[in-house]
Amino acid sequence: MYVGKVIGMVVATRKDDNLIGKKLMIVQPTDSKGQPTGKEEVAVDSVGAGTGEYVLVSKGSSARHIFGNPSSPIDAAIVGIIDSMEVQP
């Protein structure tokens, strides 16, 4: 799981049946200070996140189980919207 910022969305009129009705968001991984790290990726939204929000992203088989179908083509899922973060030095 990692912290990221939603920077956009993907619209796909044709996609796998397991993705129909699911919102696809582009997430930029960030460090604890909100600075970008790594490459952006597409994550399926399970919590109603919007562009500009910081989110928690689950990856791999854990992401697939969120939607109740372990064989779906989901590799990353937004599982939480972050209200605040506190990091001790």
mmCIF file of C-alpha atoms in Angstrom:
data_model
loop_
_atom_site.group_PDB
_atom_site.id
_atom_site.type_symbol
_atom_site.label_atom_id
_atom_site.label_comp_id
_atom_site.label_asym_id
_atom_site.label_seq_id
_atom_site.Cartn_x
_atom_site.Cartn_y
_atom_site.Cartn_z
ATOM 1 C CA MET A 1 0.000 0.000 0.000
ATOM 2 C CA TYR A 2 1.195 3.507 -0.697
ATOM 3 C CA VAL A 3 0.154 7.149 -0.517
ATOM 4 C CA GLY A 4 -0.521 8.944 -3.780
ATOM 5 C CA LYS A 5 -2.255 11.941 -5.296
ATOM 6 C CA VAL A 6 -5.015 11.610 -7.868
ATOM 7 C CA ILE A 7 -3.870 13.650 -10.861
ATOM 8 C CA GLY A 8 -6.441 12.657 -13.468
ATOM 9 C CA MET A 9 -8.882 10.099 -14.745
ATOM 10 C CA VAL A 10 -9.138 7.637 -17.607
ATOM 11 C CA VAL A 11 -12.225 7.280 -19.794
ATOM 12 C CA ALA A 12 -12.428 3.997 -21.699
ATOM 13 C CA THR A 13 -15.569 3.191 -23.657
ATOM 14 C CA ARG A 14 -14.388 -0.366 -24.327
ATOM 15 C CA LYS A 15 -12.858 -2.330 -21.477
ATOM 16 C CA ASP A 16 -12.906 -5.694 -19.744
ATOM 17 C CA ASP A 17 -16.348 -6.644 -18.417
ATOM 18 C CA ASN A 18 -14.965 -6.654 -14.847
ATOM 19 C CA LEU A 19 -14.184 -2.935 -15.183
ATOM 20 C CA ILE A 20 -17.587 -1.802 -16.429
ATOM 21 C CA GLY A 21 -19.054 0.765 -14.034
ATOM 22 C CA LYS A 22 -15.746 1.336 -12.248
ATOM 23 C CA LYS A 23 -13.961 4.704 -12.167
ATOM 24 C CA LEU A 24 -10.335 4.624 -13.341
ATOM 25 C CA MET A 25 -8.052 7.265 -11.837
ATOM 26 C CA ILE A 26 -4.428 8.239 -12.535
ATOM 27 C CA VAL A 27 -2.442 8.267 -9.288
ATOM 28 C CA GLN A 28 1.010 9.794 -8.710
ATOM 29 C CA PRO A 29 2.822 8.059 -5.827
ATOM 30 C CA THR A 30 4.099 10.590 -3.266
ATOM 31 C CA ASP A 31 6.366 10.685 -0.247
ATOM 32 C CA SER A 32 5.218 11.769 3.230
ATOM 33 C CA LYS A 33 5.659 15.437 2.261
ATOM 34 C CA GLY A 34 3.481 15.112 -0.838
ATOM 35 C CA GLN A 35 6.405 15.180 -3.275
ATOM 36 C CA PRO A 36 6.064 12.935 -6.355
ATOM 37 C CA THR A 37 7.946 9.636 -6.340
ATOM 38 C CA GLY A 38 7.938 6.932 -8.991
ATOM 39 C CA LYS A 39 5.704 6.603 -12.025
ATOM 40 C CA GLU A 40 2.027 7.373 -12.302
ATOM 41 C CA GLU A 41 -0.365 4.448 -12.564
ATOM 42 C CA VAL A 42 -4.028 3.766 -13.170
ATOM 43 C CA ALA A 43 -6.001 2.612 -10.113
ATOM 44 C CA VAL A 44 -9.635 1.572 -9.813
ATOM 45 C CA ASP A 45 -11.489 3.838 -7.385
ATOM 46 C CA SER A 46 -13.475 2.119 -4.626
ATOM 47 C CA VAL A 47 -14.142 5.185 -2.430
ATOM 48 C CA GLY A 48 -15.187 8.086 -4.683
ATOM 49 C CA ALA A 49 -11.862 9.928 -4.815
ATOM 50 C CA GLY A 50 -11.462 13.027 -6.954
ATOM 51 C CA THR A 51 -8.652 14.787 -8.775
ATOM 52 C CA GLY A 52 -6.289 16.557 -6.388
ATOM 53 C CA GLU A 53 -7.003 14.312 -3.381
ATOM 54 C CA TYR A 54 -4.380 12.291 -1.544
ATOM 55 C CA VAL A 55 -5.326 8.624 -1.369
ATOM 56 C CA LEU A 56 -4.256 5.206 -0.109
ATOM 57 C CA VAL A 57 -3.628 2.693 -2.885
ATOM 58 C CA SER A 58 -3.592 -1.081 -2.473
ATOM 59 C CA LYS A 59 -1.777 -3.218 -5.050
ATOM 60 C CA GLY A 60 -1.809 -6.740 -6.427
ATOM 61 C CA SER A 61 -4.197 -9.456 -5.290
ATOM 62 C CA SER A 62 -5.395 -7.314 -2.381
ATOM 63 C CA ALA A 63 -6.676 -4.755 -4.885
ATOM 64 C CA ARG A 64 -8.615 -7.426 -6.791
ATOM 65 C CA HIS A 65 -10.290 -8.759 -3.641
ATOM 66 C CA ILE A 66 -11.729 -5.314 -2.812
ATOM 67 C CA PHE A 67 -14.156 -5.725 -5.686
ATOM 68 C CA GLY A 68 -14.992 -9.344 -4.859
ATOM 69 C CA ASN A 69 -13.444 -10.880 -7.962
ATOM 70 C CA PRO A 70 -9.921 -12.250 -7.515
ATOM 71 C CA SER A 71 -9.624 -12.968 -11.251
ATOM 72 C CA SER A 72 -10.382 -9.397 -12.408
ATOM 73 C CA PRO A 73 -7.667 -7.436 -14.271
ATOM 74 C CA ILE A 74 -7.173 -4.965 -11.396
ATOM 75 C CA ASP A 75 -3.615 -4.335 -10.191
ATOM 76 C CA ALA A 76 -4.175 -1.191 -8.098
ATOM 77 C CA ALA A 77 -7.198 0.135 -6.188
ATOM 78 C CA ILE A 78 -7.842 3.353 -4.303
ATOM 79 C CA VAL A 79 -9.011 2.206 -0.860
ATOM 80 C CA GLY A 80 -9.020 5.419 1.166
ATOM 81 C CA ILE A 81 -9.068 9.215 0.927
ATOM 82 C CA ILE A 82 -6.531 10.867 3.239
ATOM 83 C CA ASP A 83 -7.811 13.728 5.407
ATOM 84 C CA SER A 84 -4.439 14.470 7.005
ATOM 85 C CA MET A 85 -1.004 12.959 7.574
ATOM 86 C CA GLU A 86 1.380 13.400 10.466
ATOM 87 C CA VAL A 87 4.968 12.224 10.192
ATOM 88 C CA GLN A 88 7.383 12.349 13.125
ATOM 89 C CA PRO A 89 10.977 13.371 12.237
#
